[in-house]
Coordinates of N, CA and C in Angstrom, one line a residue:
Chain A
X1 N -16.8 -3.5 -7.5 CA -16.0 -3.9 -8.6 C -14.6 -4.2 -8.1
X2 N -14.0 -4.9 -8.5 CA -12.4 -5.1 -8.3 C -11.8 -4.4 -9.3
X3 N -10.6 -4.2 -8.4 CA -9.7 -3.1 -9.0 C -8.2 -3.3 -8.5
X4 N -7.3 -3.6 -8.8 CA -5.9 -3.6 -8.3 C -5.1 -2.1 -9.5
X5 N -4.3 -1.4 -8.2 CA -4.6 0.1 -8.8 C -2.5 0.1 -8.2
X6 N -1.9 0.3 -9.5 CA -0.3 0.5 -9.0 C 0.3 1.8 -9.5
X7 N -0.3 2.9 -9.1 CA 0.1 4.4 -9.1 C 1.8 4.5 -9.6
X8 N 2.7 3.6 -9.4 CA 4.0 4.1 -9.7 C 4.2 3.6 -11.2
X9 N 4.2 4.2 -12.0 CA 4.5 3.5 -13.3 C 5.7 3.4 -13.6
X10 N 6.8 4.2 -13.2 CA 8.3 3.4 -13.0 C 9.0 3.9 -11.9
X11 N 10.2 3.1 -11.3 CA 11.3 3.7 -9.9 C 12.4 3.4 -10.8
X12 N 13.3 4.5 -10.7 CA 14.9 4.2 -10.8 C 15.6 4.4 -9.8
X13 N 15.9 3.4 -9.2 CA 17.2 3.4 -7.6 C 18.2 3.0 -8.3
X14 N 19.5 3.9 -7.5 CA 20.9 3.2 -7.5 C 20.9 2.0 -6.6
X15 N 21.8 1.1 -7.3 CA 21.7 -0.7 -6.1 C 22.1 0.0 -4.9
X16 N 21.7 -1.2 -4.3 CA 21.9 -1.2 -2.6 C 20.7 -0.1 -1.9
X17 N 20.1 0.3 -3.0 CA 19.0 1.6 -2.2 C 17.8 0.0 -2.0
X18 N 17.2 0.4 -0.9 CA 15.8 0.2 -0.6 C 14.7 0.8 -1.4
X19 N 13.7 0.1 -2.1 CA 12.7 0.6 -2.9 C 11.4 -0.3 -2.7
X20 N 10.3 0.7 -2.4 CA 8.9 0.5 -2.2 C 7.8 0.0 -3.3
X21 N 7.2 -0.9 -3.4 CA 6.2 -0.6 -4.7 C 5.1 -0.8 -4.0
X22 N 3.9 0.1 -4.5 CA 3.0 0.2 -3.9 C 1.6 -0.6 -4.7
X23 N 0.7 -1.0 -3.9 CA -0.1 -1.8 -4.6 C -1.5 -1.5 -3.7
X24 N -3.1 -0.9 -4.4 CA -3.8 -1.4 -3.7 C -5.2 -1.3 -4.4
X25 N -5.9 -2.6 -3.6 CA -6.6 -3.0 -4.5 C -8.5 -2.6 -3.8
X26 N -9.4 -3.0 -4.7 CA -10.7 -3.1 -4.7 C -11.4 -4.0 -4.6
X27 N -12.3 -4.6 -4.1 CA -12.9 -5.9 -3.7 C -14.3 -5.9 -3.0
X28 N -15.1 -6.4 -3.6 CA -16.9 -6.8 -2.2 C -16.3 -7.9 -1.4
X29 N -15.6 -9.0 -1.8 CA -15.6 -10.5 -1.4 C -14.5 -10.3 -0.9
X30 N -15.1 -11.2 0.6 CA -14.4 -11.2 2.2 C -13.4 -12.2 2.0
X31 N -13.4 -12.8 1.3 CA -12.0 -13.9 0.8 C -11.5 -13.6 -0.6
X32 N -10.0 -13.4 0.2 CA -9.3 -13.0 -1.8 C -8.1 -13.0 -1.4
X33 N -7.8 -12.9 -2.5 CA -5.9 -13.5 -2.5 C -5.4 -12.6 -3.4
X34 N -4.0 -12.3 -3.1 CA -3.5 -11.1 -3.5 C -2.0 -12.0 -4.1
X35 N -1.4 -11.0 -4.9 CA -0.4 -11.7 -5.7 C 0.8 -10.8 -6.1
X36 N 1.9 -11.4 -6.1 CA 2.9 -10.3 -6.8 C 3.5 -11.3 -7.9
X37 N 3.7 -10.7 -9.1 CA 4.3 -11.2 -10.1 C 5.8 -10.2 -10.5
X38 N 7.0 -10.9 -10.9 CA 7.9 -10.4 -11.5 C 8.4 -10.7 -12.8
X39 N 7.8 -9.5 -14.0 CA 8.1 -10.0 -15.3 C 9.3 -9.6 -15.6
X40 N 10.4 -10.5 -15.6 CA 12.2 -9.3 -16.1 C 11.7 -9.5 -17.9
X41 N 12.6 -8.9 -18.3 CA 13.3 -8.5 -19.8 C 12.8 -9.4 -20.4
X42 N 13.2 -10.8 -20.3 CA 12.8 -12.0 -21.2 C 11.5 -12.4 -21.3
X43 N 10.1 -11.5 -20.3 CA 9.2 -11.7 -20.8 C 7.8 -12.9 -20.0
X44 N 8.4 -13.7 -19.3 CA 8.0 -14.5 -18.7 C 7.6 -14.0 -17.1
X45 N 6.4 -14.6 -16.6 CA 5.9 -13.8 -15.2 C 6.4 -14.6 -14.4
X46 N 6.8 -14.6 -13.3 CA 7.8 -15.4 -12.0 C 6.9 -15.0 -11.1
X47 N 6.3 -16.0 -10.6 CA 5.4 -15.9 -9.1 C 6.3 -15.7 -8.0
X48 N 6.1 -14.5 -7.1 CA 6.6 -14.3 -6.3 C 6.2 -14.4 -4.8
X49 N 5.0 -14.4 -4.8 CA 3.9 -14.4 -3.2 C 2.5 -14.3 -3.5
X50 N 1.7 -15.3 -2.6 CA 0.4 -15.2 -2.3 C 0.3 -14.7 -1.8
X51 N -0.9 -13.8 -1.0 CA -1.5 -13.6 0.1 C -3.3 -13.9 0.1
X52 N -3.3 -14.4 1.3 CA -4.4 -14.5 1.7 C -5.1 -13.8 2.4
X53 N -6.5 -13.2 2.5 CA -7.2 -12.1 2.5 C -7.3 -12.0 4.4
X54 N -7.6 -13.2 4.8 CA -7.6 -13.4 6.3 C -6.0 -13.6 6.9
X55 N -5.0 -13.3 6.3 CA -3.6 -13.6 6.8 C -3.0 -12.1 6.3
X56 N -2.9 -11.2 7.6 CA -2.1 -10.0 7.9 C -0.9 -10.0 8.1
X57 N 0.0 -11.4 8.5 CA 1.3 -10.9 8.8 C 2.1 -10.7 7.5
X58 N 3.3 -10.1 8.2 CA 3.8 -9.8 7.2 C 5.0 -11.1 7.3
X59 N 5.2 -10.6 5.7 CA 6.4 -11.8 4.8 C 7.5 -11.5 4.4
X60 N 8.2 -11.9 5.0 CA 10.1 -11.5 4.2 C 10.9 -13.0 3.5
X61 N 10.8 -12.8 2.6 CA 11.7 -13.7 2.1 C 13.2 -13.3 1.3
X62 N 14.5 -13.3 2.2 CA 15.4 -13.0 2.0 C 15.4 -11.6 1.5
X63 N 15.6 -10.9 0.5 CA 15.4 -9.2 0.3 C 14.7 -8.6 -0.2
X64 N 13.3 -9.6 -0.1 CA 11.9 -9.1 -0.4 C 11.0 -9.4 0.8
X65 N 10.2 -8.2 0.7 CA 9.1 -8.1 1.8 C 8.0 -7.9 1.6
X66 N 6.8 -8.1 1.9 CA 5.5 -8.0 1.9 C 4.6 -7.2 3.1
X67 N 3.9 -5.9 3.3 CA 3.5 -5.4 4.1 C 1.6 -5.3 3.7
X68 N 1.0 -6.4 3.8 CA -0.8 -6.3 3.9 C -0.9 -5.4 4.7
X69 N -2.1 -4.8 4.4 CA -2.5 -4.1 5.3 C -4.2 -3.8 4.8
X70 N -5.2 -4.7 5.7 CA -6.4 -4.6 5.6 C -7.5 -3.0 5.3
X71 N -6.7 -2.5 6.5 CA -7.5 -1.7 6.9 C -6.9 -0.3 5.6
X72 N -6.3 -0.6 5.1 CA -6.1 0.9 3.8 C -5.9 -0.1 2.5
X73 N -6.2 -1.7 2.4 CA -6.5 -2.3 1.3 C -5.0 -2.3 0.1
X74 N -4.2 -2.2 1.0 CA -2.9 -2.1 0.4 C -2.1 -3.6 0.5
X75 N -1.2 -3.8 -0.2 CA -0.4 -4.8 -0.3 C 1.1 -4.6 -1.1
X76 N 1.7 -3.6 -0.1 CA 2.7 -3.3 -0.8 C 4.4 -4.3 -0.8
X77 N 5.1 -4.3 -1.6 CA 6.1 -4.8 -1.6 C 7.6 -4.4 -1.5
X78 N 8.3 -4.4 -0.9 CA 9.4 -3.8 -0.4 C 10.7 -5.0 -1.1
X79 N 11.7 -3.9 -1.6 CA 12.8 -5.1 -2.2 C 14.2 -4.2 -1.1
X80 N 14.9 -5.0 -0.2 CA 16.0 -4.4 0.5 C 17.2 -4.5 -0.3
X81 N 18.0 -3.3 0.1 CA 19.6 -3.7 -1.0 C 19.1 -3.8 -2.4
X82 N 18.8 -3.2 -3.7 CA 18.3 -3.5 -4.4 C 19.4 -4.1 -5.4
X83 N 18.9 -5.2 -6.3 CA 20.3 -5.2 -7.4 C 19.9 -5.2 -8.5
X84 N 20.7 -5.2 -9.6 CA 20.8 -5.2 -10.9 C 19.3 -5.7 -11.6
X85 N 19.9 -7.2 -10.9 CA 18.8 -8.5 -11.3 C 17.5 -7.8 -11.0
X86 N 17.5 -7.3 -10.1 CA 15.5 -6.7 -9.7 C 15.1 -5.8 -10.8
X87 N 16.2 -5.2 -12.0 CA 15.5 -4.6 -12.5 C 13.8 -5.4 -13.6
X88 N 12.7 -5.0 -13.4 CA 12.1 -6.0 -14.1 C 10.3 -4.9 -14.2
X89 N 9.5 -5.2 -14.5 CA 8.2 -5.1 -14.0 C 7.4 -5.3 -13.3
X90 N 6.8 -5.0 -12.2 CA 6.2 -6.2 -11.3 C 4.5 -5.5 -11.2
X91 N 4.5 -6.7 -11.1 CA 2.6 -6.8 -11.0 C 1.9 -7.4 -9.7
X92 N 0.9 -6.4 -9.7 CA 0.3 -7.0 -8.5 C -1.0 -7.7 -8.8
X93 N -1.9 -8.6 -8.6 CA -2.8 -8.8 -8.3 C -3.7 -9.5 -8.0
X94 N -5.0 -9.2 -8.2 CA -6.4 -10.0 -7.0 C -7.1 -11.3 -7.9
X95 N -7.4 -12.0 -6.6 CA -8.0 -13.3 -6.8 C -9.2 -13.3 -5.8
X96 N -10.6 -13.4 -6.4 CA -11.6 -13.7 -5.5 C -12.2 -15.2 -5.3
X97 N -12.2 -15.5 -3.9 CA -11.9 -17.3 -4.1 C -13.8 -17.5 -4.6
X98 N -14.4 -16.8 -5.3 CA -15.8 -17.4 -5.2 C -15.4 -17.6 -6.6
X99 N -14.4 -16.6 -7.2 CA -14.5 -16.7 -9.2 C -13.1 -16.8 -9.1
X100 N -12.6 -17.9 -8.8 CA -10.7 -17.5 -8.6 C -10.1 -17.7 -10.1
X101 N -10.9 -18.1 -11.3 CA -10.2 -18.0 -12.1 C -10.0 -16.8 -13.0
X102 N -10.4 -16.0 -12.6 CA -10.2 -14.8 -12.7 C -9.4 -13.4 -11.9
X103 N -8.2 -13.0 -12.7 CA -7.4 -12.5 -12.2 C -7.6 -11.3 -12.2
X104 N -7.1 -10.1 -11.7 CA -7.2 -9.5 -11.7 C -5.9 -8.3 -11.4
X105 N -5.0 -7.8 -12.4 CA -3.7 -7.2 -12.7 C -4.3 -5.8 -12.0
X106 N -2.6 -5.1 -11.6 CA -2.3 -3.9 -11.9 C -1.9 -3.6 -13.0
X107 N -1.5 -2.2 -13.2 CA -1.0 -1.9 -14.5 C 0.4 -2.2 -14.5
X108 N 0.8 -2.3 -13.0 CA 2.6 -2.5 -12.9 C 3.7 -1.5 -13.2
X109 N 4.8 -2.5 -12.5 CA 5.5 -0.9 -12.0 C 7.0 -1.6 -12.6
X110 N 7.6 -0.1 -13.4 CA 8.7 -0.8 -13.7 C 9.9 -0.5 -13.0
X111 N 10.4 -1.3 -12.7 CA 11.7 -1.0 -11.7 C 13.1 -0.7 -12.6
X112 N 14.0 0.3 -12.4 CA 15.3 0.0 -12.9 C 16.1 0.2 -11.7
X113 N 16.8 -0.6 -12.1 CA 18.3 -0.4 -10.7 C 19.4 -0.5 -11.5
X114 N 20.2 0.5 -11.2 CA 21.2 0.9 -12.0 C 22.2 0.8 -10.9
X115 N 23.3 0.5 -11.7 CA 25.0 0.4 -11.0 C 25.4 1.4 -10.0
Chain B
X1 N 7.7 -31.8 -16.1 CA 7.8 -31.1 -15.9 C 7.0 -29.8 -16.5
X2 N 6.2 -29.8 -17.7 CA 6.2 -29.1 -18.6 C 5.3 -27.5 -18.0
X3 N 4.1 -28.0 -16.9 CA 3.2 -26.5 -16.8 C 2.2 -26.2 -17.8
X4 N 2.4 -25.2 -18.3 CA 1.3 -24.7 -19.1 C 2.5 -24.3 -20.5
X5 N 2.0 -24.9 -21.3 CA 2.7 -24.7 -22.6 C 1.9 -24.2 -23.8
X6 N 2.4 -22.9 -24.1 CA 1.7 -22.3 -25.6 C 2.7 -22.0 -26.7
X7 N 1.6 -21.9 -27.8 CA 2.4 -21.8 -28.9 C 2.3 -21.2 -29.9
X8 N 2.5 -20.1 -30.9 CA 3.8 -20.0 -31.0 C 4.4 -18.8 -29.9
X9 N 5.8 -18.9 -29.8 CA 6.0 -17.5 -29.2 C 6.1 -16.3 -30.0
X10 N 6.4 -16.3 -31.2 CA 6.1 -15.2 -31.7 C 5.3 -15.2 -33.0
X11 N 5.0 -14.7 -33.3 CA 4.1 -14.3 -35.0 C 3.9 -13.0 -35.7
X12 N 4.1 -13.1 -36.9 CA 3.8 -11.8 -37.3 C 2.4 -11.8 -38.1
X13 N 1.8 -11.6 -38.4 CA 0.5 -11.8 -38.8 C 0.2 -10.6 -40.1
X14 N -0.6 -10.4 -40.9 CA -1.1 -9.8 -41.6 C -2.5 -9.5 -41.3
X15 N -3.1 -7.9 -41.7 CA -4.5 -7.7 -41.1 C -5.8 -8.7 -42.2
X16 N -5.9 -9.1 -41.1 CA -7.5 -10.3 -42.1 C -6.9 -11.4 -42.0
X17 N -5.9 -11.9 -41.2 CA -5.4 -13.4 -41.4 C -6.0 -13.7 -40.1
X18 N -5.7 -14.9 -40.0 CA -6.3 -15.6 -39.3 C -5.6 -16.8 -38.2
X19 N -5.3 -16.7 -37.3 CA -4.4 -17.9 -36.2 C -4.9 -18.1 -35.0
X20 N -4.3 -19.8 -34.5 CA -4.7 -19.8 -33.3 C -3.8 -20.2 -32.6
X21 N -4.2 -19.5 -31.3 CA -2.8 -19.5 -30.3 C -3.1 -21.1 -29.5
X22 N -2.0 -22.0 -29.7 CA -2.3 -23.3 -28.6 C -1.8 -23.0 -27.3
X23 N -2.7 -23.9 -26.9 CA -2.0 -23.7 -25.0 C -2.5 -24.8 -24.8
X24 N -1.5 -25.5 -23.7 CA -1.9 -27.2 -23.2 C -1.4 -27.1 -21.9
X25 N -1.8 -27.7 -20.8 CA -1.6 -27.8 -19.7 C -1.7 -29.3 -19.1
X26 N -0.5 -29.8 -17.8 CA -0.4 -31.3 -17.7 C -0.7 -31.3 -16.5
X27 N -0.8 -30.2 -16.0 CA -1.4 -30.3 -14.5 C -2.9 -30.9 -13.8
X28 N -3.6 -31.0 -14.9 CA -5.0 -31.5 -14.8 C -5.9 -30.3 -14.2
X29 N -5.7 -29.2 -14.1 CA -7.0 -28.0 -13.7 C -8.2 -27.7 -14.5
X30 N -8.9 -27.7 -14.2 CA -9.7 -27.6 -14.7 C -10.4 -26.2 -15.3
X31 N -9.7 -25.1 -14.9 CA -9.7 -23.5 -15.2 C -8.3 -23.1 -15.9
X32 N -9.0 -23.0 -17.3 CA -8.0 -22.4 -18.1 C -8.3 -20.8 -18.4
X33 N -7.4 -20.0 -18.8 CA -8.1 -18.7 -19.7 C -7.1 -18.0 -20.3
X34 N -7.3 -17.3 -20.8 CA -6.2 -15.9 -22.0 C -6.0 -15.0 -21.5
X35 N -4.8 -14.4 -21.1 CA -5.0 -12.6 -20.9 C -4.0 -12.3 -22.0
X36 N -4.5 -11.0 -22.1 CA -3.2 -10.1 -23.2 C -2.6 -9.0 -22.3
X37 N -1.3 -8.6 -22.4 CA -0.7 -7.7 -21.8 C -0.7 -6.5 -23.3
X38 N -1.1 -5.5 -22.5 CA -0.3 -4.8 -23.1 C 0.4 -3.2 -22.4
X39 N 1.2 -1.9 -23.1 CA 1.8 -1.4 -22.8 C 0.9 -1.4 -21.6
X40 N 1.3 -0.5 -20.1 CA 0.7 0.5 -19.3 C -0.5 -0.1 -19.2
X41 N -1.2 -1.5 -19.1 CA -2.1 -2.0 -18.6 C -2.2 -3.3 -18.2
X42 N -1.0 -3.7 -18.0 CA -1.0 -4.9 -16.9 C -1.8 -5.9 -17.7
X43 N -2.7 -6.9 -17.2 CA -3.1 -8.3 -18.1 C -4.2 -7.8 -18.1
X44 N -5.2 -8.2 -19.0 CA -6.2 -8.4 -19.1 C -7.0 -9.3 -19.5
X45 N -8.2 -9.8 -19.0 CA -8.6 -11.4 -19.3 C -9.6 -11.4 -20.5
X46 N -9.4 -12.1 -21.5 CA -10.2 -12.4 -22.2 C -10.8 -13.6 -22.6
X47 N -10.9 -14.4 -22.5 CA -11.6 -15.7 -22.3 C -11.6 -16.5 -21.0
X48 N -12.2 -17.0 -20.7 CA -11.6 -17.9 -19.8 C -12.6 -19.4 -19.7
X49 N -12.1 -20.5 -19.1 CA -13.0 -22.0 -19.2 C -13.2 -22.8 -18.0
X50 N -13.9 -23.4 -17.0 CA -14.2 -23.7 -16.3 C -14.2 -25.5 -16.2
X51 N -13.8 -25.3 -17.1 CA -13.9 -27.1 -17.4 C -14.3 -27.2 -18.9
X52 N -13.7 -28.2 -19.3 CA -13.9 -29.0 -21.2 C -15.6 -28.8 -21.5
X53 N -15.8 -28.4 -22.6 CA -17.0 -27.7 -22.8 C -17.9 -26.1 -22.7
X54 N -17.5 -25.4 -21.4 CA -17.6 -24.7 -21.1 C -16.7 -23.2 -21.0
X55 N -17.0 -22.2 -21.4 CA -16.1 -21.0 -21.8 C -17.3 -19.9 -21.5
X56 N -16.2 -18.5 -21.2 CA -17.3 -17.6 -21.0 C -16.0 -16.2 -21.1
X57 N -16.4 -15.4 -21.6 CA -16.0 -14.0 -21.9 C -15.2 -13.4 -20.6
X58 N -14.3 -12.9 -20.6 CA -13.8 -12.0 -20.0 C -13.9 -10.5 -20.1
X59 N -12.8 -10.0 -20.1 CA -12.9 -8.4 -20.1 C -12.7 -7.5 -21.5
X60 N -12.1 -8.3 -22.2 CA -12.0 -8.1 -23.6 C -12.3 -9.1 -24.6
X61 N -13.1 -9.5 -25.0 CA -12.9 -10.9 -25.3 C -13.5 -10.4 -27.1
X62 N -13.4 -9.5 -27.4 CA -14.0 -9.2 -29.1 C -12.9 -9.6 -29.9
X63 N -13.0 -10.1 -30.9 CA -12.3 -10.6 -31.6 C -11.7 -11.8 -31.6
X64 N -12.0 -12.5 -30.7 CA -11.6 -13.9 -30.1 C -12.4 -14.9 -30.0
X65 N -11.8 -16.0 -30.6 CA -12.7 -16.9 -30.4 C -12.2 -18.2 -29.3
X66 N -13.0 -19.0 -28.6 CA -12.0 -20.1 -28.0 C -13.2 -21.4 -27.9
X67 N -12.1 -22.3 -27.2 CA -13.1 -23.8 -27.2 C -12.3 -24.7 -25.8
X68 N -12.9 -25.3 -25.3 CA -12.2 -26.1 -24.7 C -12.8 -27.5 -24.8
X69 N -11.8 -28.4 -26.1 CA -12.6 -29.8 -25.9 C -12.2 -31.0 -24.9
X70 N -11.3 -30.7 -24.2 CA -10.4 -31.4 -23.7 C -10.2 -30.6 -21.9
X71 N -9.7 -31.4 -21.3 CA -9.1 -30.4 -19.8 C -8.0 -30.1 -20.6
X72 N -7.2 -30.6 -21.2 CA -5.6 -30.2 -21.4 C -5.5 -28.4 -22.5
X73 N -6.0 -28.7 -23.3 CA -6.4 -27.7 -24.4 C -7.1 -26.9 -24.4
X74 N -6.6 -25.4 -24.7 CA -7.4 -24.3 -24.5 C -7.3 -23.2 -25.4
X75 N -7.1 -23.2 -27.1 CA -6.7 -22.6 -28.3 C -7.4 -21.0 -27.8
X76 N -6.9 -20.1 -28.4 CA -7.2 -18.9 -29.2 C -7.2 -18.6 -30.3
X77 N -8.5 -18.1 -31.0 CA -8.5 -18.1 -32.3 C -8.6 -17.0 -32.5
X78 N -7.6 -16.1 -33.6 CA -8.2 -14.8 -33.9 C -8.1 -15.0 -34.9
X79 N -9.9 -14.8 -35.6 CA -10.4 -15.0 -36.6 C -10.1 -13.7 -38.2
X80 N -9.8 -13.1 -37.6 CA -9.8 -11.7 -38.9 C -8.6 -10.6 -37.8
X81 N -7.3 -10.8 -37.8 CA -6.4 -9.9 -37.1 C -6.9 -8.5 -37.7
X82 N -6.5 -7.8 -36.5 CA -6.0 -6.7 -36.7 C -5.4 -6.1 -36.0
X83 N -4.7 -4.9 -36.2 CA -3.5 -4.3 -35.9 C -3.6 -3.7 -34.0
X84 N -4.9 -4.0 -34.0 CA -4.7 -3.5 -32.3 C -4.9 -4.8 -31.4
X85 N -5.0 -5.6 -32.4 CA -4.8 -7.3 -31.4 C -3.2 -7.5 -31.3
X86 N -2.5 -6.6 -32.2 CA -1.0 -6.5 -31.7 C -0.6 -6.6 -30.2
X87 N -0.1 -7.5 -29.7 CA -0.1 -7.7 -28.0 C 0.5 -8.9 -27.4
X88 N 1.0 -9.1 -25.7 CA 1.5 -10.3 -26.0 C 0.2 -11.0 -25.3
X89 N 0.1 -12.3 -25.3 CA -0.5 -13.0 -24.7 C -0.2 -14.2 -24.0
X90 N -1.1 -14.2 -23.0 CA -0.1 -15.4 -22.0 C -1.6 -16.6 -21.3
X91 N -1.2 -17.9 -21.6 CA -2.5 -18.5 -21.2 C -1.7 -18.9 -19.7
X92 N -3.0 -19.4 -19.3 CA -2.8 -19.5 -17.6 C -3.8 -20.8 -17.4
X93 N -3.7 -21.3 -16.0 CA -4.1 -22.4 -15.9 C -4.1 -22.5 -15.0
X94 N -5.4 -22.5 -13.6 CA -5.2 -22.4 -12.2 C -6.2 -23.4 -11.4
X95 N -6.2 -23.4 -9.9 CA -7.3 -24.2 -9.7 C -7.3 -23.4 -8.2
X96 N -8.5 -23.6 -7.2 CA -8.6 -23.4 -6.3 C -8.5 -24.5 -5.0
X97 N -7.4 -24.6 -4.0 CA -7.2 -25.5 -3.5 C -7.5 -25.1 -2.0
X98 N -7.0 -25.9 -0.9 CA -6.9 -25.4 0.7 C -6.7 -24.4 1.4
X99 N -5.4 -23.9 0.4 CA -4.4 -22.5 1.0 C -4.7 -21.3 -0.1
X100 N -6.0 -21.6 -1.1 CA -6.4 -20.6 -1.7 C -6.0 -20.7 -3.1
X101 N -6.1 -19.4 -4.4 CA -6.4 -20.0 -5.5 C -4.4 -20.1 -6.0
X102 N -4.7 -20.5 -6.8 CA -3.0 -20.5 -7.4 C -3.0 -20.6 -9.3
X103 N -2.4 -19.7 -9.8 CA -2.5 -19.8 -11.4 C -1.3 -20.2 -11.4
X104 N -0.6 -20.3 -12.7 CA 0.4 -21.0 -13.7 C 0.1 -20.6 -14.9
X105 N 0.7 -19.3 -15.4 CA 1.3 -18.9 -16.7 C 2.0 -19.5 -17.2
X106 N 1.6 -19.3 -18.9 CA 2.7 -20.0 -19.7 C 3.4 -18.9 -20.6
X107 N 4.7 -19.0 -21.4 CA 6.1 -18.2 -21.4 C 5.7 -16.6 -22.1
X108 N 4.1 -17.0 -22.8 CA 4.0 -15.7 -23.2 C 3.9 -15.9 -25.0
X109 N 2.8 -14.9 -26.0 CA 3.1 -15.4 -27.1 C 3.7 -14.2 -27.5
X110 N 4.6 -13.3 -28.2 CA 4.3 -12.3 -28.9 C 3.9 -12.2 -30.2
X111 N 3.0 -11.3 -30.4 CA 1.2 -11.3 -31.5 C 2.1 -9.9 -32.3
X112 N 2.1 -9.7 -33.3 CA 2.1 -8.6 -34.4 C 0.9 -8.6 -35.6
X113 N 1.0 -7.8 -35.4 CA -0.5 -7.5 -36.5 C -0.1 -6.3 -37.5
X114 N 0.1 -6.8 -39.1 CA 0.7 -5.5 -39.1 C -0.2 -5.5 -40.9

């Protein structure tokens, strides 16, 4: 059965702290794609990263980071220097490319970053 | 420019009424579907379409009805509200391509049922 499973139901860091969100998921099928979504305040989901099931490296894009990791089925996401703006919801989740129209959420994690 | 566009964003509804949520997409995919968020449970899928004509149940799909006559259009109908269909909902619209699958949400409706 698939399952994307996000144990932290909220973080509050002071800015500039570094903060972890942890994400990991359940799957039979050897091809899947993984996802981070960021919902802020206003409501709307902002795609933030694919991953692909056969692609391990890891991804930084400016003060976000992505750490796959096959072998404990994890796909966690790391925000550096944290700010204001990060405070939001973020969601993780799975895509199996045999039924890819079907998504598959965490429950999500809410972030606050405070001054 | 538009994506996936639904409508309304908000509603207040009465229990036993009856609306349907539009959603239109200009991208040309051929996989539409519904999820509802709610508190502490991230999205969940309730309808979803594989192409104009064809529709098939998701994870919650009671109380719902849908159709797809068109690729562009992909309504939600809840036929007889009630107060625990209170939720937001967001239609999506994805396809599977070279570098893997990719969706496209749209802004989100907020649903009251009261």
């Amino acid at each position: 059965a698939q399952k994307v499973t996000q144990a932290q139901t909220e973080i509050s860091v002071v800015e500039k702290e570094d903060v972890t969100l942890d994400c990991v998921y359940e799957t039979r099928d050897t091809t899947y794609y993984l996802f981070w979504y960021k919902q802020p305040p206003s409501g709307e989901l902002v795609f933030l990263i694919r991953r692909n099931s056969f692609d391990e490296q890891n991804e930084i894009s400016g003060r976000y980071s992505w750490n796959f990791q096959k072998s404990t089925s994890s796909f966690n996401f790391t925000i550096t220097a944290s700010q204001v703006v990060d405070s939001a919801v973020y969601f993780c989740a799975l895509s199996e490319r045999d039924n890819f129209n079907k998504f598959y959420f965490g429950s999500g994690t809410k972030l606050n970053v405070k001054p | 420019n538009a994506g996936v566009t639904q409508t309304p964003k908000f509603q207040v509804l009465k229990t036993g009424q009856s609306m349907t949520l539009q959603c239109a997409q200009d991208m040309n995919h051929e996989y539409m579907s519904w999820y509802r968020q709610d508190p502490g449970m991230g999205l969940r899928l309730i309808h979803y379409s594989v192409g104009a004509g064809i529709t098939d149940q998701g994870e919650v799909p009671n109380g719902y009805n849908v159709s797809r006559s068109t690729t562009e259009d992909f309504p939600l109908r809840l036929l007889s509200a009630a107060p625990s269909q209170t939720s937001v909902y967001f239609c999506a619209s994805s396809y599977s391509g070279d570098t893997g699958n990719t969706i496209y949400f749209g802004e989100g409706s907020w649903l009251t049922v009261v």
